[in-house]
């Protein structure tokens, strides 16, 4: 008897694994900035996961396992491209000479609390994509995995590092995003918006120094 | 990085250890992952610390921006079809045509039927730019498989994290109101005073047909945010309870399913952090109530607002 489309448990682990394909594709596309690379990475992930080479123990964390395979496939792809740049891929993936945004110890100061909040509320897709692109590769990955709903323990499993490392990477990456997002466009004058102000962090005289 | 004139290298202001601890907990709190005693400690600290409150707001705004402003890339149906064809057991698929060396649409057999011998799984190929489709998959089959597969995936992919909800936004705005020691933007001398105050502060005209009554007097108004857009925040009172009503442009927001009738409309009721919230949409505008008032009386206010019209 054939199960109908939409039947779940009867179909076994392959189907559950495939249900993660949209999430895997989304991450792959964000990391590689290329539709064809993302498709290849997803195919590679499932080939490694379900192609018979690896066995999956039921009851363990399937999603984290798949993301780990995807990430490893991506790292492999990056390494291959660095050795042979003519092999294709996006120019933006070459290692930067500049340190990634989250490692810059001296960043522009955060705006006074209410201005920053106002700015964050107005952020548009292009800005947040650009900011994400300025993070280092590992920082970007932890932010995206966290966004995908993985716990810090799961992220650590995917990245192959300690949970503490994930915590600090995530914290620095988010701080870097906040700094970057403030400065893509000049903040609006505070005449608009509520009269009620948060007593903002670091009430510096005249606000932050980095005005444009 | 440009330095401020007259200053040395930019340094961060010193953060007291307690604040440092509070801020390190913010993301876990947002994700609902704090261990037992921490939420109470954090709440208490935030109630007394404006700096950390501002941090919490900013972190939440960043999460909202990431969750709602970063487009989600969807895989092509072809990719999903291909994956399904490769890896799902044959029993889950529409009956394929017998494997042939030179497939053509004319020879594919469509229609239901038991599969006697499932095709062998596609051999593992090296990563190539093109992943050739399994030979037996004709176009009619492919279409059926896509529909089945996509519907199947949609059903199976559970949201791992609930997207930030309008009700949660309303409660947060309400909490901000309660925690603030500042007066409201406009104290009510009646709707005739409150309504003009919003002019120039919002990019839409909030309806104020319900300007409060004896049961729910209007206390005042202010401007708040719902996700990325400004909202009119109207504050009512019922006995000793404060109530926030947020009015905002609905476009681009996903409203939760509405189960509770409100006259000609319907609303969604939700509990967030011990507060009740009522959310509904009326045409181009969204409405959200938040309060510690009991549900029945909050719903009654919702009915009065909804039926007052524009």
Coordinates of C-alpha atoms in Angstrom, one line a residue:
Chain A
X1 CA 0.0 0.0 0.0
X2 CA 1.5 3.3 -1.0
X3 CA 1.4 6.1 1.5
X4 CA -0.2 9.3 0.3
X5 CA 1.8 12.4 -0.3
X6 CA 2.0 14.1 3.1
X7 CA 2.3 10.9 5.1
X8 CA 5.2 11.2 7.4
X9 CA 6.4 8.6 9.8
X10 CA 5.8 5.7 7.4
X11 CA 8.5 6.9 5.0
X12 CA 11.5 6.6 7.2
X13 CA 14.6 8.8 7.9
X14 CA 15.3 9.8 4.4
X15 CA 12.1 11.8 4.2
X16 CA 12.7 13.5 7.5
X17 CA 16.2 14.3 6.3
X18 CA 14.8 15.8 3.1
X19 CA 12.4 18.0 5.0
X20 CA 15.4 20.1 6.1
X21 CA 16.3 20.8 2.5
X22 CA 14.7 24.3 2.4
X23 CA 16.7 25.3 5.6
X24 CA 19.9 23.8 4.2
X25 CA 19.4 25.6 0.9
X26 CA 18.8 28.9 2.7
X27 CA 22.0 28.7 4.6
X28 CA 24.0 27.5 1.7
X29 CA 22.7 30.3 -0.4
X30 CA 23.6 32.9 2.3
X31 CA 27.1 31.5 2.7
X32 CA 27.9 31.2 -1.0
X33 CA 25.9 34.0 -2.5
X34 CA 25.3 31.8 -5.5
X35 CA 22.3 29.8 -6.5
X36 CA 24.3 27.1 -8.3
X37 CA 26.8 26.8 -5.5
X38 CA 23.9 26.5 -3.0
X39 CA 22.3 23.8 -5.1
X40 CA 25.6 21.9 -5.4
X41 CA 26.2 22.2 -1.7
X42 CA 22.7 20.8 -0.9
X43 CA 23.2 18.0 -3.3
X44 CA 26.6 17.2 -1.8
X45 CA 25.1 17.3 1.7
X46 CA 22.5 14.7 0.9
X47 CA 24.9 12.6 -1.1
X48 CA 27.1 12.4 1.9
X49 CA 24.3 12.0 4.3
X50 CA 22.0 9.6 2.5
X51 CA 24.1 8.1 -0.3
X52 CA 25.0 5.1 1.8
X53 CA 28.4 6.2 3.0
X54 CA 27.3 7.6 6.4
X55 CA 24.8 5.9 8.7
X56 CA 22.5 7.9 10.8
X57 CA 21.6 6.8 14.3
X58 CA 17.8 7.5 14.8
X59 CA 17.1 9.6 17.9
X60 CA 20.2 11.7 17.5
X61 CA 20.0 15.3 16.2
X62 CA 19.3 14.9 12.5
X63 CA 19.1 18.6 11.7
X64 CA 22.4 19.5 13.4
X65 CA 24.0 16.6 11.7
X66 CA 22.9 17.7 8.3
X67 CA 24.0 21.3 8.9
X68 CA 27.4 20.0 10.0
X69 CA 27.7 18.1 6.8
X70 CA 26.7 21.2 4.8
X71 CA 29.1 23.4 6.6
X72 CA 32.0 20.9 6.0
X73 CA 31.0 20.7 2.3
X74 CA 31.2 24.5 2.2
X75 CA 34.5 24.7 3.9
X76 CA 35.8 22.1 1.4
X77 CA 34.5 24.1 -1.5
X78 CA 36.2 27.2 -0.2
X79 CA 39.5 25.4 0.2
X80 CA 39.3 24.0 -3.3
X81 CA 38.7 27.5 -4.7
X82 CA 41.5 29.0 -2.8
X83 CA 43.9 26.5 -4.3
X84 CA 42.4 27.0 -7.7
X85 CA 40.8 30.3 -8.1
X86 CA 40.1 29.6 -11.8
X87 CA 37.7 26.9 -10.6
X88 CA 34.9 29.4 -10.4
X89 CA 32.9 30.9 -7.6
X90 CA 32.2 34.4 -6.4
X91 CA 34.9 36.9 -6.1
X92 CA 33.7 38.1 -2.8
X93 CA 34.7 34.8 -1.2
X94 CA 38.4 35.4 -1.5
X95 CA 40.0 36.0 2.0
X96 CA 40.0 39.6 2.8
X97 CA 43.1 41.4 3.8
X98 CA 41.0 43.5 6.2
X99 CA 40.0 41.8 9.5
X100 CA 36.3 40.9 9.6
X101 CA 34.0 43.5 11.2
X102 CA 33.5 41.7 14.5
X103 CA 37.2 41.7 15.2
X104 CA 37.7 45.4 14.9
X105 CA 38.3 46.4 18.4
X106 CA 37.8 50.1 17.7
X107 CA 34.5 50.4 16.0
X108 CA 32.3 53.4 15.8
X109 CA 30.6 54.0 19.1
X110 CA 27.1 53.0 19.5
X111 CA 24.6 55.8 19.1
X112 CA 22.6 56.9 22.1
X113 CA 20.1 54.2 22.9
X114 CA 17.0 55.7 21.4
X115 CA 18.7 56.7 18.2
X116 CA 20.1 53.2 17.7
X117 CA 16.7 51.7 18.3
X118 CA 15.1 54.0 15.8
X119 CA 17.8 53.1 13.3
X120 CA 17.5 49.4 13.9
X121 CA 13.8 49.5 13.4
X122 CA 14.2 51.1 10.0
X123 CA 16.8 48.7 8.6
X124 CA 16.0 47.4 5.2
X125 CA 16.9 44.1 3.6
X126 CA 19.8 45.4 1.5
X127 CA 21.4 46.9 4.6
X128 CA 21.2 43.8 6.8
X129 CA 22.4 41.6 3.9
X130 CA 25.4 43.9 3.4
X131 CA 26.2 44.0 7.1
X132 CA 26.0 40.2 7.3
X133 CA 28.4 40.1 4.3
X134 CA 31.0 42.1 6.1
X135 CA 31.3 39.7 8.9
X136 CA 33.9 37.0 8.8
X137 CA 32.8 33.7 7.5
X138 CA 32.6 32.0 10.9
X139 CA 30.8 34.9 12.5
X140 CA 28.3 34.9 9.7
X141 CA 27.7 31.2 10.0
X142 CA 26.9 31.3 13.8
X143 CA 24.5 34.2 13.3
X144 CA 22.7 32.3 10.5
X145 CA 22.6 29.1 12.5
X146 CA 21.2 30.9 15.5
X147 CA 18.6 32.5 13.3
X148 CA 17.7 29.1 12.0
X149 CA 16.8 28.1 15.5
X150 CA 19.7 26.0 16.4
X151 CA 20.6 26.0 20.1
X152 CA 24.2 27.0 21.1
X153 CA 24.9 23.3 21.7
X154 CA 23.8 22.4 18.2
X155 CA 25.7 25.3 16.7
X156 CA 28.8 24.0 18.5
X157 CA 28.2 20.6 17.0
X158 CA 27.9 22.1 13.5
X159 CA 31.0 24.3 13.8
X160 CA 33.0 21.7 15.6
X161 CA 33.9 24.0 18.5
X162 CA 33.1 24.6 22.2
X163 CA 29.8 26.0 23.3
X164 CA 31.7 28.9 25.0
X165 CA 33.3 29.7 21.7
X166 CA 29.9 29.8 20.0
X167 CA 28.6 32.2 22.7
X168 CA 31.4 34.6 22.3
X169 CA 31.4 34.5 18.5
X170 CA 27.7 35.1 18.4
X171 CA 27.9 37.9 20.9
X172 CA 30.7 39.7 19.0
X173 CA 29.0 39.1 15.6
X174 CA 25.8 40.6 16.8
X175 CA 27.6 43.6 18.4
X176 CA 29.4 44.1 15.0
X177 CA 26.1 43.9 13.2
X178 CA 24.6 46.6 15.4
X179 CA 27.6 48.8 14.8
X180 CA 27.5 48.3 11.1
X181 CA 23.8 48.8 10.8
X182 CA 23.8 52.2 12.4
X183 CA 26.2 53.7 9.9
X184 CA 24.8 52.7 6.6
X185 CA 22.6 55.8 6.6
X186 CA 22.6 58.9 8.7
X187 CA 20.3 58.6 11.7
X188 CA 17.1 60.6 11.5
X189 CA 16.7 63.8 13.6
X190 CA 15.1 63.0 16.9
X191 CA 12.3 65.6 16.4
X192 CA 10.1 62.8 15.1
X193 CA 9.0 59.8 17.2
X194 CA 8.1 59.5 20.8
X195 CA 9.0 62.1 23.3
X196 CA 9.8 59.4 25.8
X197 CA 13.5 58.5 25.6
X198 CA 15.4 55.6 27.0
X199 CA 18.2 56.8 29.2
X200 CA 20.5 55.3 26.6
X201 CA 23.8 53.6 27.2
X202 CA 26.7 55.9 27.8
X203 CA 25.1 59.3 27.7
X204 CA 28.0 61.0 25.9
X205 CA 27.9 64.7 25.4
X206 CA 26.4 65.5 22.1
X207 CA 25.9 61.8 21.2
X208 CA 28.3 59.7 19.3
X209 CA 31.2 61.3 17.6
X210 CA 30.8 59.5 14.3
X211 CA 28.4 61.8 12.5
X212 CA 28.3 62.0 8.7
Chain B
X1 CA 37.9 54.4 11.7
X2 CA 37.8 58.1 12.3
X3 CA 38.7 59.3 15.7
X4 CA 36.8 61.9 17.6
X5 CA 38.8 65.1 17.6
X6 CA 40.6 65.6 20.8
X7 CA 40.0 62.1 22.0
X8 CA 42.3 59.1 22.1
X9 CA 41.4 55.8 20.5
X10 CA 37.7 55.1 21.0
X11 CA 37.2 53.1 24.2
X12 CA 34.0 51.5 25.4
X13 CA 32.4 53.0 28.6
X14 CA 33.0 50.7 31.6
X15 CA 30.1 48.4 32.2
X16 CA 29.4 47.4 35.8
X17 CA 29.8 43.6 36.3
X18 CA 26.1 43.2 37.1
X19 CA 25.2 44.9 33.9
X20 CA 27.8 42.8 32.1
X21 CA 26.1 39.7 33.4
X22 CA 22.6 40.9 32.6
X23 CA 23.7 41.7 29.0
X24 CA 25.3 38.3 28.5
X25 CA 21.9 36.8 29.4
X26 CA 19.8 38.8 27.0
X27 CA 20.0 36.6 24.0
X28 CA 19.2 33.4 26.0
X29 CA 16.3 35.3 27.6
X30 CA 15.0 36.2 24.1
X31 CA 15.3 32.6 23.0
X32 CA 13.6 31.4 26.2
X33 CA 16.6 29.4 27.2
X34 CA 17.5 30.8 30.6
X35 CA 17.9 28.3 33.5
X36 CA 15.5 28.5 36.4
X37 CA 16.4 31.4 38.6
X38 CA 17.8 33.7 36.0
X39 CA 14.6 35.2 34.4
X40 CA 13.5 36.7 37.8
X41 CA 17.0 38.1 38.4
X42 CA 17.2 39.6 35.0
X43 CA 13.7 41.1 35.2
X44 CA 14.6 42.7 38.5
X45 CA 17.9 44.1 37.1
X46 CA 16.2 45.5 33.9
X47 CA 13.5 47.1 36.0
X48 CA 16.1 49.2 37.7
X49 CA 18.7 49.7 35.0
X50 CA 17.9 51.9 32.0
X51 CA 21.1 51.2 30.3
X52 CA 20.5 47.5 30.2
X53 CA 16.9 48.0 29.2
X54 CA 18.2 50.0 26.2
X55 CA 20.5 47.1 25.4
X56 CA 17.7 44.6 25.6
X57 CA 15.6 46.7 23.3
X58 CA 18.4 47.0 20.8
X59 CA 19.2 43.3 20.9
X60 CA 15.5 42.6 20.3
X61 CA 15.4 45.0 17.5
X62 CA 18.4 43.4 15.9
X63 CA 16.8 39.9 16.2
X64 CA 13.6 41.3 14.7
X65 CA 15.5 42.8 11.8
X66 CA 17.3 39.5 11.2
X67 CA 14.2 37.5 11.4
X68 CA 11.9 39.8 9.4
X69 CA 14.1 41.8 7.1
X70 CA 16.5 39.1 5.8
X71 CA 14.8 37.4 2.9
X72 CA 14.6 33.7 3.0
X73 CA 16.0 31.9 -0.1
X74 CA 13.8 29.1 -1.3
X75 CA 15.2 26.1 -3.2
X76 CA 13.9 25.6 -6.8
X77 CA 11.2 23.0 -7.3
X78 CA 13.7 21.2 -9.6
X79 CA 16.1 20.8 -6.8
X80 CA 13.4 19.4 -4.5
X81 CA 12.2 17.1 -7.2
X82 CA 15.6 15.8 -7.8
X83 CA 16.3 15.1 -4.2
X84 CA 13.0 13.4 -3.7
X85 CA 13.7 11.3 -6.8
X86 CA 17.1 10.2 -5.5
X87 CA 16.4 9.5 -1.9
X88 CA 12.8 8.9 -1.1
X89 CA 11.9 5.2 -1.1
X90 CA 10.1 4.1 -4.3
X91 CA 6.9 3.4 -2.3
X92 CA 6.6 7.2 -1.7
X93 CA 6.7 8.2 -5.3
X94 CA 4.2 8.0 -8.2
X95 CA 4.8 4.9 -10.2
X96 CA 7.8 5.6 -12.5
X97 CA 8.1 4.3 -16.0
X98 CA 10.3 1.3 -16.4
X99 CA 13.9 2.4 -16.6
X100 CA 14.9 2.8 -20.2
X101 CA 18.2 3.9 -21.8
X102 CA 16.6 6.6 -24.0
X103 CA 13.7 8.1 -22.2
X104 CA 11.3 10.3 -24.1
X105 CA 8.0 11.9 -22.9
X106 CA 6.0 9.7 -25.2
X107 CA 7.2 6.5 -23.7
X108 CA 6.7 7.4 -20.0
X109 CA 3.9 5.7 -18.3
X110 CA 1.8 7.9 -16.1
X111 CA -0.8 6.8 -13.6
X112 CA -1.0 4.8 -10.4
X113 CA 0.2 1.3 -10.1
X114 CA 2.3 -0.8 -7.9
X115 CA 6.0 -0.7 -8.4
X116 CA 7.4 -4.1 -8.9
X117 CA 11.1 -3.4 -8.9
X118 CA 12.1 0.1 -7.7
X119 CA 14.8 1.7 -9.7
X120 CA 18.3 1.4 -8.2
X121 CA 19.4 4.5 -6.3
X122 CA 21.4 6.9 -8.5
X123 CA 25.1 6.2 -8.1
X124 CA 27.1 8.7 -6.1
X125 CA 28.3 11.3 -8.4
X126 CA 31.2 13.8 -7.9
X127 CA 30.0 17.3 -7.3
X128 CA 29.4 18.8 -10.7
X129 CA 27.6 22.0 -11.7
X130 CA 24.8 20.0 -13.3
X131 CA 23.2 17.1 -11.5
X132 CA 21.6 15.0 -14.2
X133 CA 18.0 14.0 -13.4
X134 CA 17.3 10.3 -13.0
X135 CA 16.6 8.8 -16.4
X136 CA 13.1 7.6 -15.7
X137 CA 11.7 10.8 -14.5
X138 CA 9.5 12.2 -17.3
X139 CA 8.0 15.7 -17.2
X140 CA 4.5 14.6 -16.1
X141 CA 6.0 12.6 -13.3
X142 CA 8.2 15.4 -12.4
X143 CA 5.3 17.8 -12.1
X144 CA 3.4 15.4 -9.9
X145 CA 6.4 14.7 -7.8
X146 CA 7.1 18.4 -7.3
X147 CA 3.5 19.0 -6.0
X148 CA 3.7 16.1 -3.7
X149 CA 7.2 16.9 -2.6
X150 CA 6.6 20.6 -1.9
X151 CA 3.4 20.0 -0.1
X152 CA 5.1 17.3 1.9
X153 CA 8.0 19.5 2.8
X154 CA 5.7 22.3 3.8
X155 CA 4.0 20.0 6.2
X156 CA 7.1 18.5 7.6
X157 CA 9.2 21.6 8.1
X158 CA 8.2 22.7 11.5
X159 CA 9.1 26.2 12.5
X160 CA 12.0 25.8 14.8
X161 CA 11.5 29.3 16.1
X162 CA 8.2 31.1 16.1
X163 CA 8.5 34.3 14.2
X164 CA 8.2 37.4 16.4
X165 CA 4.6 37.9 17.0
X166 CA 2.6 41.1 16.9
X167 CA 1.2 40.3 20.3
X168 CA 4.7 40.1 21.7
X169 CA 5.5 43.5 20.2
X170 CA 2.5 45.0 21.8
X171 CA 3.3 43.5 25.2
X172 CA 6.9 44.8 24.9
X173 CA 5.6 48.3 24.0
X174 CA 3.3 48.1 27.0
X175 CA 6.1 47.0 29.3
X176 CA 8.2 49.9 28.1
X177 CA 5.3 52.2 29.0
X178 CA 4.9 50.7 32.4
X179 CA 8.6 50.8 33.2
X180 CA 9.2 54.4 31.9
X181 CA 9.2 57.2 34.4
X182 CA 8.6 59.7 31.6
X183 CA 5.2 61.2 31.0
X184 CA 3.2 60.2 28.0
X185 CA 3.7 62.1 24.8
X186 CA 0.3 63.6 25.2
X187 CA -1.9 63.5 28.3
X188 CA -5.5 63.2 27.5
X189 CA -7.8 66.0 27.6
X190 CA -10.0 63.9 25.4
X191 CA -9.7 62.6 21.9
X192 CA -9.8 66.1 20.4
X193 CA -6.5 66.7 22.0
X194 CA -4.9 63.4 21.4
X195 CA -5.7 63.0 17.7
X196 CA -4.0 66.2 16.5
X197 CA -1.0 65.4 18.6
X198 CA -0.3 62.4 16.3
X199 CA -0.2 64.6 13.2
X200 CA 3.3 64.9 11.9
X201 CA 4.5 62.1 14.2
X202 CA 3.0 59.2 12.2
X203 CA 2.9 58.5 8.5
X204 CA -0.7 57.5 8.7
X205 CA -3.8 58.8 10.3
X206 CA -4.8 56.7 13.3
X207 CA -8.5 56.3 13.7
X208 CA -9.7 57.6 17.1
X209 CA -13.4 56.9 16.8
X210 CA -13.2 55.3 20.2
X211 CA -11.8 58.0 22.4
X212 CA -12.4 56.2 25.7
X213 CA -15.6 56.1 27.8
X214 CA -16.5 55.9 31.5
X215 CA -15.6 52.2 31.7
X216 CA -12.3 52.7 29.8
X217 CA -11.1 56.3 30.0
X218 CA -8.4 57.4 27.7
X219 CA -5.3 58.4 29.6
X220 CA -3.1 59.6 26.8
X221 CA -1.0 58.7 23.8
X222 CA 2.4 58.3 22.5
X223 CA 4.3 56.9 19.5
X224 CA 5.6 53.3 19.7
X225 CA 7.0 50.7 17.3
X226 CA 5.6 47.5 15.9
X227 CA 8.6 45.8 14.3
X228 CA 9.8 48.3 11.7
X229 CA 7.0 50.8 11.7
X230 CA 5.6 53.4 13.9
X231 CA 2.4 52.9 15.8
X232 CA 0.0 55.1 17.7
X233 CA 0.0 54.0 21.3
X234 CA -3.2 54.9 23.1
X235 CA -3.4 54.3 26.8
X236 CA -6.6 53.5 28.5
X237 CA -7.4 52.6 32.1
X238 CA -9.8 50.1 33.6
X239 CA -9.9 50.4 37.4
X240 CA -6.2 50.1 38.4
X241 CA -5.1 48.4 35.1
X242 CA -3.3 50.2 32.4
X243 CA -4.1 49.2 28.8
X244 CA -2.1 49.9 25.6
X245 CA -3.8 50.0 22.3
X246 CA -1.4 50.0 19.3
X247 CA -2.6 51.1 15.9
X248 CA -0.3 50.6 12.9
X249 CA -0.2 50.0 9.2
X250 CA -0.9 46.3 8.6
X251 CA 0.9 45.9 5.2
X252 CA 3.7 43.4 5.2
X253 CA 2.8 41.8 8.5
X254 CA 1.5 38.4 9.0
X255 CA -1.4 38.3 11.3
X256 CA -2.2 35.3 13.5
X257 CA -5.3 33.3 12.8
X258 CA -8.3 35.0 14.5
X259 CA -10.6 32.9 16.6
X260 CA -12.5 35.4 18.6
X261 CA -15.4 37.3 17.1
X262 CA -15.4 41.1 17.4
X263 CA -18.6 42.2 15.7
X264 CA -17.9 42.1 12.0
X265 CA -14.2 41.3 12.6
X266 CA -12.3 38.6 14.4
X267 CA -9.3 38.8 16.7
X268 CA -6.5 36.6 18.1
X269 CA -6.0 36.3 21.8
X270 CA -2.5 35.5 23.2
X271 CA -0.7 35.5 26.5
X272 CA 2.8 36.9 26.5
X273 CA 4.8 37.0 29.7
X274 CA 1.7 37.1 31.9
X275 CA 0.0 39.8 29.9
X276 CA -3.0 39.4 27.7
X277 CA -2.9 40.6 24.2
X278 CA -5.7 40.9 21.6
X279 CA -4.6 41.4 17.9
X280 CA -6.8 42.1 14.9
X281 CA -6.8 43.6 11.5
X282 CA -9.4 46.0 10.1
X283 CA -8.7 46.9 6.5
X284 CA -5.3 48.5 6.1
X285 CA -4.7 48.9 9.8
X286 CA -3.6 46.5 12.5
X287 CA -4.7 46.8 16.1
X288 CA -3.2 45.3 19.2
X289 CA -4.2 45.6 22.9
X290 CA -1.9 44.7 25.7
X291 CA -2.6 44.7 29.4
X292 CA -2.6 42.7 32.7
X293 CA -6.4 43.2 32.7
X294 CA -8.4 40.0 32.5
X295 CA -9.3 38.7 29.1
X296 CA -13.0 39.3 29.3
X297 CA -12.7 42.9 30.0
X298 CA -9.9 43.4 27.5
X299 CA -12.0 41.7 24.8
X300 CA -14.8 44.1 25.7
X301 CA -12.5 47.0 25.0
X302 CA -11.5 45.4 21.8
X303 CA -15.1 45.2 20.8
X304 CA -15.7 48.8 21.6
X305 CA -12.7 49.9 19.6
X306 CA -13.5 47.7 16.6
X307 CA -17.1 48.7 16.4
X308 CA -16.5 52.4 16.8
X309 CA -15.3 52.4 13.2
X310 CA -13.3 55.2 11.8

